[in-house]
Amino acid sequence: MTRTTLRTHRCGALRTEHIGQRVRLGGWVNRRRDLGGIVFLDLRDRDGIVQVAVGPGWASADTLALAQTAASEAVLTVEGEVVARPTAMRNAELATGDVEVHATSLKVVGPAETPAIPVARGKGEELPAEELRLKYRHLDLRRPELQANLILRHRLLQRARRALSELDFLEIETPILTKPTPEGARDYLVPSRVHAGECYALPQSPQIYKQLLMVSGFDRYFQIARCFRDEDLRFDRQPEFSQIDIEASFVTQEDVIGFVEHVLVALWDEAGHTIPRSFARLTWREALERYGTDKPDLRYDFPIVDWTTQVQPLAVPFFQNTTNGSRVRGIAVRGGGTLSRKDVDQLTATAKTHGAPGLAWVKRQGEQLSGSVGKHFTAEALGRLGVGDGDVALITVGPDRVTSPALDKVRQEVIRRLAPAPKLAHAFCWVVDFPLFEPDPETGKPVFAHHPFTAPHPEDVRKLDSEPFACRALHYDAVYNGHELGSGSIRITDPAVQRTVFRHLGLAPAEIEARFGFLLTALAAGAPPHGGFAVGFDRTAMLIAGAGSLRDVIAFPKTTAARALFEGAPAPARPEDLAALHIKVVP
RNA sequence: GGGGCUGUAGCUCAGCUGGUUAGAGUGCCGGUCUGUCACACCGGAGGUCGCGGGUUCGAGCCCCGUCAGCCCCGCCA
């Protein structure tokens, strides 16, 4: 199957079953070992590495001379015979290590200059700086690790397509040149040459299009959708990324959750992991209460607990400012007695950098109590907090919006330092019942927590105006080991409700018609109940591959400053191009 | 927009309290070598100490600014 005019096999595919065959190979010189009379070349392709031996018993003097000068990373074609290695010469570290190829002829078809960064690395040798790896991406991508990541990514994509096709979903493409959105992330704009002063926007997601497809009756849609958001980046955020985008009609939240579980289980299966269904489920409120985050890592315990009433009688000064909704919350760290004073100090620093006033702590070793608030406690009082012998309690105080994120970070840090065995290797869960609104950090006014097409929970619709923050949404997130894999919702299908929601966003009626008229018109044309989901595919691939960054599962990623170091994008536009686009750059 | 870390040979790094001619490993070049697999051994070349300014008798090292990469906060409906 891999045979072409120029080669018969891939290098990395040769095994003992090929012994005796004459083969032609093509590959890159991974390493050369020149012993004088005999030369060994490690030839590499995407399947792996095979040793090519060039010796006087079978190769001409010219071939031997050529092998002696073959440069690292040059492309060679090799013709020769697959032979068994003598027992003592086998290499158990190579998949092809029981055989080698005795080359009878050899050709440098792609000479190579000395590579700017090494492809073949010695054991324990560090990777080149990421800046160089991105600049010389064509070399970095030759590394077996990155090849494996991209090959896995391919298989995951194919598996997602297959899984969804089996569920009768149709793959339909939507535009890349689309319309700016009023809310959410900043758009990448594409100026129109034909229409002076007008712009397309690259989609942040195909949200409206997939809803239109439901209105059109396609029933079940999916797409591996490229999405673009002009926001600052992180190790797990790139300006352009791929989503497994799903939408289905005549569904409830349970149907969508079922579809998504089916896809996720298939993806993990593709990587050899068997994931039981159904996934754990907790409400957004529970998640924040117990873990301080809407994407809890359920591989580990160490839940956050409310100790406000238990510590009240102890008259600890630090815990006294429990006015207007503040609570005393903390984590009973089982086995936390092994945390050093320095560990606790660093945990305190973590809590403070995330807004907490500080971190009180009590450690119990036998009857011995120690820690910043140790003198206020008795063993019995600690027992009421669930803190036993050898444990430590980490405690803070404040309103939930302060203590939740701080204790989330503290919990993560505790897990990192204690490195307990996880209860599960793959902890999936659904977080449901998200709030429809959240307070604007500046004004305190309600703003949409998800996107403005998310349907309110039917039980809470009457609270839309009176108690907006008590209003739940039909919005759900899939979470894996503390990472958000994606989110989805049931959509608003009543154009009147959709108009009300836009008004809540502060949009004037004329603006609503201008921006979303096409959606409202569609909803009024007979819209089936529908909902969907989007899986962040790059992030999923990163997690399944065990990669440390999105950049390791994307062939040509951007830096954290959104630059492409390989091709050098973005680049200054030529004046004539700007003129054609009716653009003047203001310095 | 803010904070932190890093930047010295092609690559990975060391460089003491500011003090002689900036080192190592690897790669590269030349040589020896017929069973290596990070081959071994001998020899050699290779430096804008990110960039700009300042302090100092003297700066890789101290100060200010700046650029780049990475990580974090804000941001990411």
XYZ file of C-alpha atoms (C1' of nucleotides) in Angstrom:
664
model
C 0.000 0.000 0.000
C 2.900 2.332 0.706
C 4.659 1.169 -2.464
C 5.416 3.812 -5.062
C 7.535 4.016 -8.189
C 10.513 5.035 -6.097
C 10.138 2.824 -3.024
C 8.773 -0.558 -2.018
C 8.387 -0.169 1.749
C 8.543 2.396 4.479
C 11.745 2.262 6.514
C 9.981 1.790 9.815
C 7.836 -1.057 8.494
C 10.559 -3.645 7.906
C 10.398 -6.769 10.069
C 11.810 -10.279 10.082
C 9.091 -11.315 7.620
C 10.842 -9.171 4.982
C 14.166 -11.024 5.321
C 15.528 -12.005 1.940
C 13.507 -9.393 0.032
C 15.126 -6.792 -2.141
C 13.648 -3.448 -1.132
C 13.842 0.185 -2.159
C 13.525 2.734 0.616
C 13.300 6.508 0.837
C 14.008 8.423 3.984
C 16.035 10.951 5.944
C 19.483 10.315 7.433
C 18.732 10.262 11.135
C 22.308 9.400 12.132
C 25.464 8.040 10.554
C 28.004 5.743 12.163
C 31.100 5.528 10.003
C 33.430 2.744 11.155
C 35.814 3.186 8.253
C 35.341 -0.067 6.379
C 31.590 -0.241 7.038
C 29.028 2.557 7.408
C 25.727 2.389 9.231
C 22.987 4.848 8.302
C 19.798 5.168 10.345
C 17.179 5.963 7.739
C 13.975 7.563 9.064
C 10.486 8.045 7.676
C 7.088 8.496 9.278
C 6.869 4.822 10.193
C 10.167 4.712 12.046
C 13.866 4.053 11.645
C 15.767 1.198 10.038
C 19.499 0.598 10.013
C 21.056 0.577 6.567
C 24.463 -1.111 6.489
C 26.859 -0.217 3.705
C 29.744 -2.694 3.696
C 32.372 -3.899 1.238
C 30.847 -7.379 1.037
C 27.805 -6.119 -0.890
C 28.287 -2.438 -1.747
C 30.622 -0.942 -4.335
C 33.460 1.360 -3.328
C 31.514 4.297 -4.809
C 28.428 3.468 -2.751
C 30.554 3.193 0.367
C 32.140 6.574 -0.352
C 28.699 8.120 -0.838
C 27.513 6.682 2.471
C 30.549 8.163 4.204
C 29.599 11.661 3.088
C 25.812 11.432 3.530
C 24.785 14.453 5.581
C 22.380 14.405 8.515
C 18.789 14.974 7.378
C 19.585 14.456 3.692
C 16.989 12.446 1.770
C 18.274 9.150 0.427
C 16.865 6.428 -1.710
C 18.409 3.073 -0.922
C 18.236 -0.233 -2.712
C 19.271 -3.394 -0.953
C 18.381 -6.635 0.739
C 16.683 -7.079 4.076
C 18.832 -9.388 6.186
C 18.590 -10.750 9.699
C 20.976 -9.159 12.107
C 23.371 -11.469 13.918
C 21.850 -12.216 17.350
C 24.321 -10.115 19.262
C 23.773 -7.158 16.934
C 20.016 -6.863 17.390
C 18.656 -3.612 18.739
C 15.669 -4.084 21.006
C 15.036 -0.338 21.109
C 14.112 -0.242 17.420
C 10.924 -1.800 16.084
C 13.012 -2.793 13.066
C 15.933 -3.851 15.269
C 15.981 -7.526 14.291
C 16.787 -6.695 10.669
C 18.884 -4.306 8.627
C 19.186 -3.433 4.977
C 22.381 -4.275 3.136
C 22.499 -1.423 0.637
C 23.759 -2.209 -2.839
C 23.030 1.239 -4.183
C 22.324 4.574 -2.632
C 21.308 7.936 -3.998
C 21.148 11.361 -2.393
C 17.866 12.646 -3.840
C 17.510 15.541 -1.396
C 20.806 16.969 -0.180
C 20.507 18.815 3.136
C 22.450 21.600 4.721
C 23.407 21.084 8.356
C 20.068 21.408 10.192
C 19.612 24.576 12.260
C 18.105 22.516 15.066
C 18.777 18.826 15.625
C 16.114 16.296 14.671
C 17.830 13.241 16.146
C 18.544 13.839 19.803
C 20.723 11.920 22.205
C 19.197 10.346 25.302
C 18.353 13.016 27.855
C 19.185 15.838 25.475
C 16.949 18.888 25.856
C 14.657 20.107 23.097
C 15.771 23.270 21.295
C 14.113 26.503 22.421
C 10.471 26.641 21.367
C 11.163 29.800 19.385
C 13.592 27.837 17.200
C 11.292 24.845 16.997
C 8.578 27.135 15.616
C 10.943 28.954 13.267
C 12.310 25.715 11.825
C 8.998 23.925 12.000
C 9.795 21.751 8.960
C 12.642 20.216 10.996
C 10.811 20.038 14.319
C 7.923 18.241 12.628
C 10.341 15.494 11.571
C 10.652 14.432 15.206
C 8.885 11.126 15.869
C 7.017 12.629 18.846
C 5.353 15.338 16.764
C 4.749 12.920 13.903
C 3.009 10.605 16.357
C 0.876 13.472 17.674
C -0.274 14.514 14.212
C -0.901 10.925 13.159
C -3.019 10.462 16.296
C -4.827 13.701 15.507
C -5.662 12.356 12.052
C -7.054 9.151 13.518
C -9.148 11.090 16.045
C -10.591 13.234 13.264
C -11.499 10.210 11.186
C -13.015 8.500 14.216
C -15.110 11.554 15.100
C -16.422 11.684 11.550
C -17.224 7.989 11.599
C -18.903 8.102 15.015
C -21.120 11.016 14.025
C -21.916 9.613 10.585
C -23.029 6.400 12.285
C -25.421 8.497 14.368
C -26.842 9.857 11.108
C -25.203 13.279 11.403
C -24.437 15.097 8.141
C -21.145 16.913 7.626
C -21.954 20.343 6.214
C -19.512 23.203 5.706
C -20.307 26.780 6.659
C -18.677 30.039 5.550
C -15.305 31.286 6.712
C -16.075 34.781 5.434
C -18.956 35.774 7.619
C -20.406 38.614 9.637
C -19.008 40.369 12.722
C -20.663 39.383 15.997
C -21.590 42.068 18.509
C -20.688 40.197 21.687
C -18.024 37.796 22.778
C -14.467 37.582 21.593
C -12.845 40.086 19.265
C -13.308 39.205 15.598
C -10.657 38.838 12.946
C -11.833 41.203 10.220
C -11.319 40.781 6.491
C -11.786 44.028 4.571
C -13.861 43.888 1.415
C -12.262 45.167 -1.789
C -15.595 45.375 -3.570
C -17.418 47.239 -0.828
C -15.372 50.109 0.511
C -15.318 50.303 4.302
C -17.089 46.985 4.794
C -15.627 43.881 6.375
C -16.209 40.209 6.673
C -15.411 38.564 9.975
C -13.907 35.126 10.448
C -16.289 32.966 12.477
C -15.745 32.608 16.220
C -17.898 29.528 15.758
C -20.530 28.473 13.195
C -23.227 29.033 15.802
C -25.869 30.809 13.759
C -25.253 28.772 10.619
C -25.822 25.502 12.387
C -29.070 26.804 13.825
C -30.129 27.848 10.322
C -29.366 24.307 9.153
C -31.745 23.009 11.823
C -34.431 25.412 10.607
C -33.778 24.077 7.099
C -34.492 20.557 8.296
C -31.078 18.892 8.123
C -31.871 17.476 11.528
C -28.379 16.394 12.541
C -25.343 18.422 11.495
C -21.689 18.243 12.320
C -18.546 19.887 11.096
C -14.892 19.932 12.007
C -15.096 23.707 12.094
C -12.204 26.131 11.994
C -12.871 28.981 14.419
C -11.057 32.268 14.966
C -10.870 34.495 18.031
C -8.638 37.532 18.314
C -7.876 37.207 22.019
C -4.695 36.750 24.040
C -3.350 33.235 24.041
C -2.445 30.534 26.545
C -0.801 27.141 26.325
C -4.248 25.745 25.535
C -5.582 28.631 23.427
C -4.670 29.430 19.824
C -6.189 32.203 17.694
C -7.424 29.648 15.176
C -8.626 26.282 16.302
C -10.897 23.397 15.397
C -14.145 22.340 16.961
C -16.163 19.206 16.507
C -19.338 21.197 16.041
C -22.646 19.426 16.495
C -26.311 20.441 16.264
C -29.450 18.298 16.302
C -33.194 18.819 16.115
C -36.078 17.431 18.171
C -33.712 16.927 21.073
C -33.483 17.652 24.760
C -30.319 18.216 26.743
C -30.243 14.455 27.451
C -30.125 13.622 23.741
C -27.238 15.989 23.086
C -25.321 14.702 26.102
C -25.810 11.189 24.746
C -24.434 12.132 21.324
C -21.415 13.850 22.794
C -20.640 10.977 25.161
C -20.781 8.635 22.184
C -18.207 10.749 20.325
C -15.894 11.240 23.316
C -15.935 7.540 24.191
C -15.079 6.775 20.556
C -12.178 9.245 20.577
C -10.683 7.837 23.760
C -11.241 4.330 22.408
C -9.238 5.293 19.350
C -6.325 5.936 21.710
C -6.861 2.610 23.472
C -8.782 3.805 26.532
C -12.094 2.241 27.504
C -14.355 4.849 29.091
C -17.519 3.719 30.889
C -20.785 5.556 30.334
C -22.618 7.466 31.596
C -20.360 10.247 32.759
C -20.648 11.699 36.242
C -22.832 14.753 36.481
C -22.931 17.730 38.794
C -24.619 21.059 38.718
C -22.698 24.250 38.185
C -23.592 25.257 41.749
C -22.279 21.973 43.176
C -19.097 22.249 41.150
C -18.374 25.716 42.490
C -19.302 24.722 46.020
C -17.146 21.596 46.178
C -14.289 22.496 43.825
C -14.446 26.264 43.338
C -14.478 25.899 39.556
C -16.828 24.960 36.743
C -14.224 22.503 35.415
C -13.309 20.341 38.403
C -10.631 17.672 38.256
C -12.532 14.678 39.605
C -9.521 12.376 39.532
C -8.883 13.527 43.082
C -10.846 14.281 46.264
C -9.944 17.186 48.562
C -13.338 18.900 48.255
C -13.910 22.424 49.500
C -16.084 22.585 52.626
C -18.042 25.373 54.300
C -16.815 25.671 57.902
C -18.460 28.987 58.743
C -20.627 27.654 61.592
C -17.967 25.277 62.976
C -15.312 27.972 63.363
C -17.614 30.722 64.626
C -17.291 29.770 68.354
C -13.473 29.661 68.151
C -13.188 33.468 67.888
C -10.290 33.378 65.460
C -9.669 36.968 64.340
C -8.908 35.927 60.756
C -12.349 34.331 60.437
C -14.346 37.202 61.880
C -15.017 39.320 58.785
C -17.849 37.033 57.720
C -20.215 39.891 56.975
C -22.444 40.320 53.935
C -22.320 36.863 52.460
C -18.735 35.976 53.324
C -18.100 32.404 54.350
C -15.259 30.474 55.922
C -14.306 27.715 53.475
C -11.426 25.342 53.346
C -9.990 22.005 52.389
C -9.309 19.133 54.770
C -6.169 17.734 53.195
C -5.902 14.093 54.118
C -2.235 13.249 54.525
C -1.408 16.939 54.276
C 0.781 16.666 57.365
C 3.668 15.917 55.024
C 3.389 19.409 53.546
C 6.321 21.453 54.800
C 6.152 24.940 56.218
C 7.553 26.140 52.909
C 4.821 24.268 50.997
C 2.143 25.923 53.116
C 3.743 29.342 52.645
C 3.686 28.844 48.898
C 0.058 27.675 49.051
C -0.702 30.875 50.963
C 0.998 32.885 48.248
C -1.121 31.063 45.656
C -4.287 31.923 47.574
C -3.253 35.567 47.843
C -2.336 35.996 44.192
C -5.827 34.759 43.381
C -7.465 37.338 45.605
C -7.904 35.594 48.942
C -6.961 37.564 52.079
C -4.654 34.710 53.040
C -4.650 31.083 54.049
C -5.034 29.955 57.659
C -3.852 26.458 58.436
C -3.911 23.876 61.193
C -1.865 20.717 61.145
C -2.636 17.775 63.436
C 0.007 15.230 64.395
C -1.269 13.042 67.211
C -2.447 15.431 69.913
C -0.033 18.047 68.614
C -1.712 20.947 66.796
C 0.314 23.503 64.889
C -0.178 26.133 62.232
C -1.130 29.746 61.862
C -4.426 29.256 63.730
C -3.420 26.081 65.599
C -3.695 27.637 69.047
C -7.405 28.326 68.531
C -8.231 24.696 67.801
C -8.587 21.478 69.761
C -8.302 17.993 68.293
C -12.007 17.666 68.862
C -12.770 20.908 67.030
C -10.638 19.716 64.144
C -12.467 16.420 64.138
C -15.691 18.320 63.515
C -14.049 19.705 60.374
C -13.119 16.217 59.242
C -9.436 16.810 59.943
C -7.784 13.728 61.429
C -4.338 12.703 62.542
C -1.700 13.569 59.924
C -4.030 15.921 58.084
C -3.937 19.640 57.557
C -6.806 22.093 57.167
C -6.318 24.998 54.764
C -8.871 27.700 55.425
C -9.792 31.059 53.952
C -12.610 33.538 54.268
C -14.500 35.888 52.018
C -17.317 36.049 49.504
C -17.605 33.021 47.224
C -16.391 34.931 44.192
C -13.066 35.304 46.031
C -12.761 32.036 47.930
C -13.881 29.754 45.097
C -11.129 30.613 42.579
C -8.504 30.857 45.328
C -9.371 27.468 46.832
C -9.566 25.961 43.347
C -5.939 26.995 42.765
C -4.929 25.879 46.270
C -6.557 22.491 45.687
C -4.728 22.069 42.369
C -1.466 23.031 44.026
C -2.036 20.583 46.900
C -2.710 17.805 44.399
C 0.437 18.706 42.491
C 2.585 18.687 45.621
C 1.169 15.566 47.292
C 0.824 13.742 43.948
C -1.720 11.255 45.310
C -2.719 8.286 43.168
C -5.752 9.372 41.116
C -9.031 7.574 41.785
C -9.534 7.412 38.025
C -7.188 7.943 35.095
C -9.958 9.474 32.992
C -12.426 11.523 35.017
C -15.179 12.786 32.736
C -18.126 14.721 34.001
C -20.966 16.923 32.879
C -21.507 20.247 34.528
C -25.136 21.255 34.044
C -27.537 24.011 35.097
C -25.179 26.873 34.352
C -26.569 30.286 35.193
C -28.049 32.193 32.273
C -26.526 35.471 33.441
C -23.479 36.488 35.359
C -22.775 39.899 36.873
C -20.718 42.251 34.757
C -17.484 42.651 36.767
C -17.644 46.438 36.402
C -21.325 47.340 36.534
C -22.767 44.305 38.304
C -25.502 44.197 35.680
C -26.544 40.836 34.251
C -24.702 39.788 31.117
C -25.037 36.506 29.277
C -22.841 33.774 30.688
C -22.824 31.681 27.517
C -24.161 33.058 24.258
C -27.441 34.822 23.650
C -28.997 31.851 21.821
C -29.023 29.663 24.937
C -32.504 28.802 26.158
C -33.399 29.580 29.761
C -34.334 26.636 31.965
C -38.145 26.280 31.556
C -38.637 26.353 35.342
C -36.832 29.676 35.569
C -38.299 31.585 32.631
C -40.630 33.565 34.898
C -37.599 34.825 36.865
C -35.992 36.305 33.730
C -36.705 39.865 34.741
C -37.209 39.626 38.511
C -34.271 37.416 39.528
C -31.945 37.156 36.541
C -29.050 35.636 38.523
C -31.269 32.831 39.814
C -32.133 31.885 36.256
C -30.552 28.645 35.041
C -29.738 27.966 31.413
C -30.073 24.792 29.372
C -26.319 24.909 29.042
C -23.884 22.097 29.780
C -20.118 21.610 29.719
C -18.112 18.433 29.247
C -15.144 18.339 31.620
C -12.199 15.947 31.615
C -9.518 15.844 34.326
C -9.994 19.522 35.105
C -10.119 20.696 31.492
C -13.185 21.981 29.671
C -13.579 19.843 26.552
C -16.502 21.816 25.220
C -19.893 23.235 25.875
C -23.350 23.260 24.444
C -26.911 24.284 24.991
C -30.498 23.974 23.945
C -31.287 27.004 21.774
C -34.031 29.543 21.829
C -36.483 28.788 19.022
C -39.166 31.361 19.786
C -38.289 34.601 17.964
C -40.120 36.642 20.601
C -38.018 35.140 23.396
C -34.896 35.656 21.290
C -35.804 39.336 20.828
C -36.332 39.701 24.590
C -32.912 38.220 25.221
C -31.272 40.596 22.745
C -33.001 43.493 24.474
C -31.532 42.284 27.787
C -28.149 42.502 26.087
C -28.823 46.194 25.553
C -29.426 46.004 21.814
C -31.901 48.460 20.297
C -34.639 46.941 18.109
C -33.120 48.389 14.935
C -29.750 46.924 15.871
C -31.317 43.549 16.569
C -32.855 43.495 13.100
C -29.625 44.619 11.449
C -27.420 42.067 13.159
C -29.689 39.091 13.722
C -32.636 39.713 11.418
C -31.723 36.698 9.314
C -31.769 34.434 12.375
C -35.069 35.866 13.666
C -36.657 35.535 10.243
C -35.512 31.926 10.140
C -36.836 31.160 13.626
C -40.207 32.557 12.535
C -40.259 30.271 9.509
C -40.850 27.092 11.501
C -37.949 26.194 13.748
C -37.712 22.736 15.314
C -36.557 22.475 18.911
C -32.818 22.054 18.679
C -29.571 22.160 20.556
C -25.967 21.245 20.156
C -22.434 21.158 21.347
C -18.888 21.989 20.351
C -15.868 19.921 21.387
C -12.574 21.803 21.421
C -10.747 19.411 19.167
C -7.175 20.690 19.508
C -7.418 20.606 23.283
C -8.931 17.120 23.166
C -6.098 15.932 20.932
C -3.575 17.527 23.295
C -5.058 15.738 26.300
C -5.309 12.369 24.564
C -1.769 12.697 23.219
C -0.488 13.748 26.638
C 1.125 16.765 24.986
C 2.152 19.729 27.094
C 0.779 22.365 24.767
C -1.621 22.871 21.912
C 1.410 23.739 19.806
C 2.452 20.093 19.930
C -0.736 18.865 18.249
C -1.028 21.627 15.623
C 1.212 21.419 12.575
C 1.797 25.153 12.241
C 0.800 26.929 15.447
C 1.117 30.579 16.434
C 3.195 31.936 19.321
C 1.583 33.467 22.412
C 1.812 36.795 20.588
C -0.182 35.257 17.699
C 2.795 35.272 15.343
C 3.693 32.515 12.927
C 7.470 32.300 13.167
C 7.852 29.894 10.270
C 6.220 31.920 7.519
C 6.370 35.238 9.351
C 2.704 36.171 9.670
C 1.318 38.682 10.176
C 3.336 40.868 7.841
C 3.021 44.524 6.832
C 0.591 44.953 3.972
C 1.838 46.469 0.729
C 0.544 50.010 0.155
C -1.123 49.034 -3.117
C -2.983 46.202 -1.378
C -4.185 48.552 1.344
C -5.290 51.057 -1.299
C -7.292 48.389 -3.108
C -9.011 47.599 0.175
C -9.744 51.298 0.817
C -7.621 51.219 3.977
C -5.368 53.940 5.322
C -3.049 53.013 8.175
C -2.930 55.601 10.943
C 0.516 55.524 12.536
C -3.158 46.116 29.147
C -0.352 44.071 33.757
C 3.138 40.523 36.236
C 6.948 36.584 36.268
C 10.859 33.562 33.973
C 14.346 33.031 29.969
C 17.859 35.077 26.117
C 26.095 33.442 26.135
C 29.278 29.060 19.911
C 24.675 25.873 14.812
C 22.075 23.318 19.332
C 21.843 22.373 24.906
C 24.022 24.789 28.873
C 28.060 26.641 32.709
C 30.247 31.373 33.606
C 31.698 32.768 41.383
C 31.481 39.257 44.769
C 32.073 43.460 38.342
C 38.554 41.995 36.999
C 43.689 38.375 32.450
C 42.594 35.802 26.181
C 34.277 33.857 27.750
C 34.199 27.635 28.783
C 31.890 22.386 28.470
C 28.966 18.735 25.900
C 27.028 18.013 21.226
C 26.883 19.311 16.160
C 30.214 20.941 12.059
C 35.208 20.398 9.273
C 39.821 17.181 8.684
C 42.077 12.371 10.001
C 42.254 6.858 11.903
C 39.010 2.765 12.260
C 34.909 -3.768 9.062
C 29.562 -4.628 13.501
C 28.187 0.135 15.222
C 23.385 1.740 17.037
C 24.204 8.780 21.409
C 30.201 4.165 17.622
C 35.232 5.128 19.508
C 39.821 7.819 19.181
C 43.093 12.176 17.382
C 43.109 17.252 15.551
C 40.596 21.919 14.065
C 37.329 25.927 13.085
C 33.357 28.379 15.352
C 31.140 34.207 19.917
C 27.073 41.207 17.771
C 27.136 37.395 25.566
C 19.130 39.369 22.074
C 19.276 44.869 20.881
C 20.038 50.206 22.595
C 21.639 53.367 26.340
C 23.811 54.247 31.265
C 27.030 53.494 35.842
C 32.297 52.160 36.375
C 39.352 52.513 35.636
C 36.865 48.003 33.909
C 30.206 45.058 32.369
C 28.284 38.450 29.962
C 27.453 39.928 35.335
C 24.855 46.186 38.043
C 20.866 50.086 36.360
C 17.194 51.974 32.594
C 14.756 51.056 28.102
C 13.481 47.752 24.217
C 12.647 43.103 21.319
C 11.557 37.910 21.228
C 9.898 33.197 23.372
C 7.345 30.812 27.352
C 4.018 30.917 31.829
C 0.236 33.594 34.646
C -3.700 37.636 35.524
C -7.095 40.533 32.718
C -9.484 38.880 28.214
C -11.525 34.301 25.703
C -20.532 35.445 24.692
